[in-house]
Amino acid sequence: MIFTIARKEFVDAWRDGRFRVGAVLVLVLLAVSGLLARQQVERARAEREAATALERRNWLEQGDKNSHSAGHYGLNVFKPTSPLALFDRGIEPFVGTTVFLEAHRQNQTAFLPAQDATSMRRFGELSAAVALQMLMPLLVVLLAFGALAGERERGTLRQVLSTGLSPRSLVFGKTLGIALTIAILLLPAGALLGGLLLQVPSADAPGLWARAGWLAACYATYLAIFVAGSVAVSASTRSARTALTILLSVWAVNCIVAPRLASDVVHHFLPTPKLAEFEAKLAQDVQKGLDGHDSRSKSLEDFTRRTLQEHGKSRVEELPFNFQGLVMLESERLAAQVFDHHFGRLWDRLQAQDGAVAWAGLAAPLLALRSASMAFAGTDFEHHRHFARAAENHRRDFVRVLNEDLMNNARPGDHNYVAGRALWEKLPEFRLEPIPPAGAWRAARTEVLVLGAWLLASLGFLAFSAGRIRVGGE
Amino acid sequence: MNTLSLELRLFLAERATWIVLVLFASTLAYGIANGARMGKAAHESAQLVEQDRQQWTKQVRDALERQAIDPRQVAARPTVALLPPAPLPALAIGQSDLLPAHESISLWRLEKPSEGSAGLENPARLLAGRFDLAFVLVWLLPLFLLAAAYDLCAGDREAGTLRMVLAQGVAPWRWLARRALARAAPMLLLAAAGTIVAGMLTEERAVGARVVLALGVVLAYGLFWVAVCALVNGFARSAASAATGVGAVWVGFVLVLPTLLNVIVESLHPSPPRAELVAESRAAAVEAEQRGNELLSTFYRDHPELAPASMQADITSRMLAQQDEVGRAMDPVRQRFTEAVLSQQRVVDRWRFASPAIAAHEALADLAGTGYWRHRAFQEQVAAFKDELHGYYSPKIHKQQPLTKADGPSFPRFEFVEEEPGRWMSRVATSLLGILALAALAAVAAGTRLSARKLAA
């Protein structure tokens, strides 16, 4: 019986002109945004490759110079774009794409694409993810608000139930019919996005399809929450108009108000440190050490004394290597501890904020979905942090190689020592190992949990309202 | 007039009306408080920068009173170019959480692309945007207006009472216009009051014209949505279909069109590749360096304090010369980059009338002083200031000419010159007229549709 009702609901949905128009519009928007995003991802990849090649050439052809000077010359590394950014660009427009690696300093990633874009960026961008997050639920509401409240208003609910049909079968049948309608609507969209993804050069990246699968599961759960919740509201309200008012208000709070409100409230309780304070503290700790006891110069004095003792010499000039090179290695090691501490704390704070917003998903499921979507698409802060950390490790390796060269090959006190291309070539190119899907899953587990809780709650609400269905109208 | 007050009384007699009004007033208050907080923070950080600048100027002047100074010593310290706090920060946060309001400029790094950030911020928060007054006015005001006025006559038509009303002989459009205004008036009054409160929360004095224009934009935008309600009611056969109709128009204008315009602009006029600009400027630096470096150990360039005294002047002159060469090589590249960014925004400016939400949003940010063009003016003036700094110090350094007491008053100092009021006024006035035109269009369409014959059909 449930299936007969589902089939009827399904046929009715497609007969509804408003739904057909809405469905076609959403599909067109999904297709347009997918195609344009694919073009953008492709352009970003080409730009990054060109810039990386040029920067490699700059590095190799910088000419002969002191190896520590090469550390000051430094190099830029550019952030690769995740192929799934064609589905959801996440925070990518709002994080730096370039990080400058140089001796002595860990730099922040610079050049936010949004800074070079127009003010329209603040309206957000129409990605396939946004269409599914915000427009699809509206279609669901359109299909579901009158499902039972409309029948009740027209008096057909009494007739249907008088045939001996159980209210539960009716409610679940209608839910199933609406869910099927949405699922069939999404098939061509899914096929298109899958096809676009296949054309991306890095489509064979490990875990890409696992991530795509998780994305599909999250969005399916989110839409299922809306289907069950909307039908339940329609079953519990007296008129279609009331059901629609409630559902549209819920949609507006979930999709329009919650994202801004949640991030504002979370930042009130977990504020981001001010840039000037962060930099001052960092500079201070580089000079004075993390514990604040031993200043850098004191630490380096101790280090000199220990080194001389180890080699049984009384002056640094007598050491069998360039002591300045060794000092630079040691000061990089000391500074690295400070950088790890401060950047670690800053990034932990940003992730704590994101985590709190994800938990706020218990009040508005969009918050959980959005953050899960970015995590599986590889465009969330966890992935950005992964890049920043990899770039910093690359910086440390590259500065170490240069300082070791200075230590081993420059005569003590010789400021005119130069190294050349042979050394520059020893430095490998920067490669970013992608986070395996398990890592993305770990980053998104709160969100998945929250979405699961919502699904259970909305199914529970559906069962509850099916059990208490009243036939009478106003 | 009697009908109007009757409609108003009827509307205010409903409990739901008061719930909606209280909700709207709270979102207004929250939005204003958020913007004001951000404005206060901007003001404080501007004060710190200004204090620091004054202190440094005083130090240099005091030192010059005692003796002449090597210009390299003064030029070595970065000076800060500051964009003064926005005139109406509580109205719209605009681009101020994204684009930097100050930039540190040093003679030795004139050719480095500025990496300015507006401070540390969680990127997810930049993505979500702020809950400021402009958000409440552009996104939420229409939703509240639609909630209050979506059912002007569709419900009557559904219940069959419409024919009775029409039989009384009133012109339907007049009756509906009064009903629509009565339902919109409380919301519009609150929005206007919010705008005036935001206008009062500023340190600036001469903001009267800005507040008046902001009021105009808000009311025109509100009227547009009232007209949309009337138009939809001309078609809708039931209250529910009127609600879906106005909802669809809102989604189209506020959600879909702006974001669609955004992706289309970015596809047709892509942002210029920043990564390549960075790499190209480094390539230019390598070339300049190789030509200039033949006689000089690069080590001394990075650590000039270790160079013998006789070499130091030589090092700095050469560094400046190299920097000039990089500048010459990079000028056309940078020009192309800036041109591409500007042409994107020009497209947006042209197409902002596609949706009154875009026009209203741009106008409010412009009025607040947190919009695109004020930040763009700041960036242009910073670029000009870099030239000024270079023109002042470079000849003195090359000639090894010390700074004396007489130079004190002529130090280059960055002062932001606000845009001519005529320019932002004309942008805002165009937006305002555009919104009014769209509102009039919707109203005329509604008027034609709302003839007694068509309504009764």
Short mmCIF file of C-alpha atoms in Angstrom, two decimals, chain B residues 26-269:
data_model
loop_
_atom_site.label_atom_id
_atom_site.label_comp_id
_atom_site.label_asym_id
_atom_site.label_seq_id
_atom_site.Cartn_x
_atom_site.Cartn_y
_atom_site.Cartn_z
CA SER B 26 15.75 42.44 17.58
CA THR B 27 17.59 41.54 14.38
CA LEU B 28 17.95 45.27 13.62
CA ALA B 29 19.37 45.95 17.07
CA TYR B 30 21.75 42.99 16.85
CA GLY B 31 22.94 44.05 13.40
CA ILE B 32 23.56 47.63 14.50
CA ALA B 33 25.41 46.49 17.63
CA ASN B 34 27.63 44.22 15.54
CA GLY B 35 28.53 46.95 13.08
CA ALA B 36 29.12 49.46 15.86
CA ARG B 37 31.44 47.03 17.65
CA MET B 38 33.45 46.50 14.49
CA GLY B 39 33.55 50.27 13.91
CA LYS B 40 34.82 50.82 17.44
CA ALA B 41 37.59 48.26 16.96
CA ALA B 42 38.60 49.92 13.68
CA HIS B 43 38.67 53.27 15.45
CA GLU B 44 40.88 51.95 18.24
CA SER B 45 43.36 50.33 15.90
CA ALA B 46 43.50 53.52 13.81
CA GLN B 47 44.27 55.46 16.97
CA LEU B 48 47.14 53.10 17.84
CA VAL B 49 48.61 53.47 14.38
CA GLU B 50 48.27 57.23 14.54
CA GLN B 51 49.87 57.42 17.99
CA ASP B 52 52.78 55.31 16.83
CA ARG B 53 53.22 57.51 13.78
CA GLN B 54 53.19 60.71 15.79
CA GLN B 55 55.66 59.30 18.28
CA TRP B 56 58.08 58.33 15.53
CA THR B 57 57.77 61.70 13.80
CA LYS B 58 58.51 63.40 17.09
CA GLN B 59 61.55 61.18 17.69
CA VAL B 60 62.96 62.01 14.28
CA ARG B 61 62.30 65.73 14.71
CA ASP B 62 63.93 65.72 18.15
CA ALA B 63 66.95 63.90 16.76
CA LEU B 64 67.18 66.36 13.90
CA GLU B 65 67.19 69.21 16.43
CA ARG B 66 70.41 67.75 17.81
CA GLN B 67 72.20 66.63 14.63
CA ALA B 68 71.91 65.72 10.96
CA ILE B 69 70.84 62.11 10.28
CA ASP B 70 71.69 59.59 7.61
CA PRO B 71 68.50 59.30 5.46
CA ARG B 72 68.89 55.50 5.39
CA GLN B 73 68.24 55.38 9.12
CA VAL B 74 64.90 57.13 8.73
CA ALA B 75 63.92 55.34 5.55
CA ALA B 76 64.65 51.95 7.08
CA ARG B 77 61.70 52.20 9.42
CA PRO B 78 58.42 51.32 7.76
CA THR B 79 55.79 54.02 7.85
CA VAL B 80 52.13 53.11 8.06
CA ALA B 81 49.55 54.31 5.54
CA LEU B 82 46.18 54.40 7.22
CA LEU B 83 42.68 54.35 5.81
CA PRO B 84 40.73 56.41 8.37
CA PRO B 85 37.76 54.67 10.04
CA ALA B 86 34.62 54.52 7.92
CA PRO B 87 32.13 57.38 8.38
CA LEU B 88 29.10 55.12 9.09
CA PRO B 89 30.55 51.81 10.31
CA ALA B 90 27.32 50.62 11.95
CA LEU B 91 25.48 50.67 8.64
CA ALA B 92 27.50 48.03 6.78
CA ILE B 93 30.69 46.10 7.50
CA GLY B 94 31.13 45.80 3.73
CA GLN B 95 34.64 44.90 2.64
CA SER B 96 36.25 46.13 5.86
CA ASP B 97 36.67 42.64 7.35
CA LEU B 98 38.47 41.50 4.21
CA LEU B 99 40.56 44.38 2.90
CA PRO B 100 43.30 45.95 5.03
CA ALA B 101 42.79 49.44 6.43
CA HIS B 102 46.49 50.07 6.84
CA GLU B 103 49.66 49.12 5.10
CA SER B 104 53.24 49.21 6.26
CA ILE B 105 55.51 50.83 3.68
CA SER B 106 59.27 50.68 3.72
CA LEU B 107 61.67 52.14 1.21
CA TRP B 108 63.44 48.79 0.84
CA ARG B 109 60.31 46.84 0.04
CA LEU B 110 58.52 49.16 -2.35
CA GLU B 111 58.37 46.52 -5.06
CA LYS B 112 57.10 43.71 -2.86
CA PRO B 113 53.44 43.13 -3.60
CA SER B 114 51.51 44.16 -0.50
CA GLU B 115 50.28 41.13 1.38
CA GLY B 116 47.96 43.22 3.50
CA SER B 117 45.37 41.39 5.49
CA ALA B 118 42.55 42.95 7.47
CA GLY B 119 43.80 41.01 10.51
CA LEU B 120 43.58 37.43 11.65
CA GLU B 121 40.17 36.06 10.86
CA ASN B 122 38.65 32.65 10.57
CA PRO B 123 38.12 32.16 6.81
CA ALA B 124 34.82 30.40 7.50
CA ARG B 125 33.61 33.61 9.10
CA LEU B 126 34.61 35.65 6.07
CA LEU B 127 32.73 33.12 3.97
CA ALA B 128 29.58 33.31 6.10
CA GLY B 129 29.65 37.11 6.22
CA ARG B 130 28.69 39.29 9.17
CA PHE B 131 25.33 39.83 10.78
CA ASP B 132 25.40 43.60 10.26
CA LEU B 133 22.66 46.14 9.57
CA ALA B 134 23.13 45.86 5.80
CA PHE B 135 22.48 42.10 6.09
CA VAL B 136 19.30 42.74 8.07
CA LEU B 137 18.12 45.39 5.59
CA VAL B 138 19.02 43.62 2.35
CA TRP B 139 18.29 39.98 3.25
CA LEU B 140 15.88 39.98 6.18
CA LEU B 141 13.78 43.13 5.71
CA PRO B 142 12.19 41.72 2.52
CA LEU B 143 11.51 38.41 4.28
CA PHE B 144 9.72 40.20 7.12
CA LEU B 145 7.84 42.42 4.66
CA LEU B 146 6.78 39.39 2.65
CA ALA B 147 5.68 37.60 5.81
CA ALA B 148 3.50 40.60 6.69
CA ALA B 149 2.09 41.37 3.26
CA TYR B 150 2.21 38.20 1.12
CA ASP B 151 -1.54 37.70 1.46
CA LEU B 152 -3.13 40.95 0.33
CA CYS B 153 -6.13 39.47 -1.44
CA ALA B 154 -5.24 35.93 -2.42
CA GLY B 155 -6.66 34.64 0.85
CA ASP B 156 -9.90 36.60 0.28
CA ARG B 157 -10.13 35.18 -3.19
CA GLU B 158 -9.64 31.66 -1.82
CA ALA B 159 -12.30 32.19 0.86
CA GLY B 160 -14.67 33.76 -1.64
CA THR B 161 -14.85 37.09 0.23
CA LEU B 162 -13.03 39.00 -2.51
CA ARG B 163 -16.14 39.45 -4.64
CA MET B 164 -17.90 40.94 -1.65
CA VAL B 165 -15.16 43.49 -1.12
CA LEU B 166 -15.08 44.37 -4.80
CA ALA B 167 -18.85 44.80 -4.83
CA GLN B 168 -18.42 47.81 -2.55
CA GLY B 169 -17.19 49.82 -5.51
CA VAL B 170 -13.65 50.68 -4.32
CA ALA B 171 -10.94 50.68 -6.95
CA PRO B 172 -9.17 47.40 -6.15
CA TRP B 173 -5.67 48.75 -6.71
CA ARG B 174 -6.33 51.61 -4.29
CA TRP B 175 -7.72 49.27 -1.68
CA LEU B 176 -4.76 46.89 -2.09
CA ALA B 177 -2.20 49.69 -2.08
CA ARG B 178 -3.57 50.91 1.26
CA ARG B 179 -3.64 47.43 2.66
CA ALA B 180 -0.06 46.79 1.47
CA LEU B 181 1.21 50.09 2.89
CA ALA B 182 -0.57 49.51 6.19
CA ARG B 183 1.12 46.14 6.57
CA ALA B 184 4.51 47.36 5.41
CA ALA B 185 4.52 50.65 7.32
CA PRO B 186 5.47 49.31 10.78
CA MET B 187 8.34 47.29 9.29
CA LEU B 188 9.56 50.21 7.15
CA LEU B 189 9.36 52.57 10.12
CA LEU B 190 11.49 50.20 12.18
CA ALA B 191 14.00 49.86 9.32
CA ALA B 192 14.19 53.66 8.97
CA ALA B 193 14.62 54.07 12.72
CA GLY B 194 17.42 51.46 12.64
CA THR B 195 19.16 53.32 9.83
CA ILE B 196 18.97 56.59 11.77
CA VAL B 197 20.32 54.95 14.94
CA ALA B 198 23.21 53.50 12.91
CA GLY B 199 23.81 57.00 11.54
CA MET B 200 24.16 58.36 15.05
CA LEU B 201 26.74 55.75 16.13
CA THR B 202 29.75 57.40 14.59
CA GLU B 203 32.58 59.72 15.52
CA GLU B 204 32.15 61.63 12.25
CA ARG B 205 30.01 64.75 12.28
CA ALA B 206 29.08 65.49 8.69
CA VAL B 207 27.16 62.32 7.88
CA GLY B 208 23.73 63.90 7.32
CA ALA B 209 23.74 63.40 3.55
CA ARG B 210 24.84 59.78 3.98
CA VAL B 211 22.05 59.00 6.45
CA VAL B 212 19.43 60.68 4.25
CA LEU B 213 20.56 58.72 1.19
CA ALA B 214 20.65 55.51 3.25
CA LEU B 215 17.06 56.16 4.32
CA GLY B 216 16.13 56.68 0.69
CA VAL B 217 17.75 53.39 -0.34
CA VAL B 218 16.08 51.45 2.49
CA LEU B 219 12.61 52.86 1.80
CA ALA B 220 12.89 52.41 -1.98
CA TYR B 221 14.06 48.83 -1.46
CA GLY B 222 11.18 48.21 0.95
CA LEU B 223 8.67 49.66 -1.52
CA PHE B 224 10.02 47.37 -4.21
CA TRP B 225 9.12 44.35 -2.07
CA VAL B 226 5.69 45.75 -1.23
CA ALA B 227 5.06 46.14 -4.97
CA VAL B 228 6.22 42.54 -5.49
CA CYS B 229 3.63 41.39 -2.93
CA ALA B 230 0.90 43.29 -4.78
CA LEU B 231 1.97 41.90 -8.14
CA VAL B 232 2.06 38.30 -6.91
CA ASN B 233 -1.38 38.77 -5.36
CA GLY B 234 -2.69 39.76 -8.74
CA PHE B 235 -1.96 36.23 -9.91
CA ALA B 236 -2.20 33.98 -6.86
CA ARG B 237 -5.38 31.98 -6.40
CA SER B 238 -4.68 31.02 -2.79
CA ALA B 239 -2.72 32.32 0.16
CA ALA B 240 -0.33 29.39 -0.13
CA SER B 241 0.37 30.07 -3.77
CA ALA B 242 0.92 33.77 -2.97
CA ALA B 243 3.43 32.70 -0.32
CA THR B 244 5.28 30.43 -2.75
CA GLY B 245 5.20 33.19 -5.34
CA VAL B 246 6.73 35.91 -3.18
CA GLY B 247 9.18 33.33 -1.75
CA ALA B 248 10.31 32.44 -5.25
CA VAL B 249 10.83 36.10 -6.17
CA TRP B 250 12.89 36.61 -3.00
CA VAL B 251 15.03 33.55 -3.71
CA GLY B 252 15.51 34.73 -7.28
CA PHE B 253 16.51 38.31 -6.49
CA VAL B 254 18.41 37.92 -3.22
CA LEU B 255 19.88 34.45 -3.44
CA VAL B 256 20.21 33.33 -7.03
CA LEU B 257 20.80 36.44 -9.16
CA PRO B 258 23.65 37.92 -7.08
CA THR B 259 25.48 34.62 -6.71
CA LEU B 260 24.89 33.79 -10.35
CA LEU B 261 26.18 37.20 -11.39
CA ASN B 262 29.21 36.56 -9.23
CA VAL B 263 30.14 33.29 -10.97
CA ILE B 264 29.40 34.74 -14.40
CA VAL B 265 31.60 37.78 -13.78
CA GLU B 266 34.38 35.54 -12.51
CA SER B 267 34.11 33.33 -15.59
CA LEU B 268 33.86 36.07 -18.21
CA HIS B 269 36.38 38.37 -16.53
#
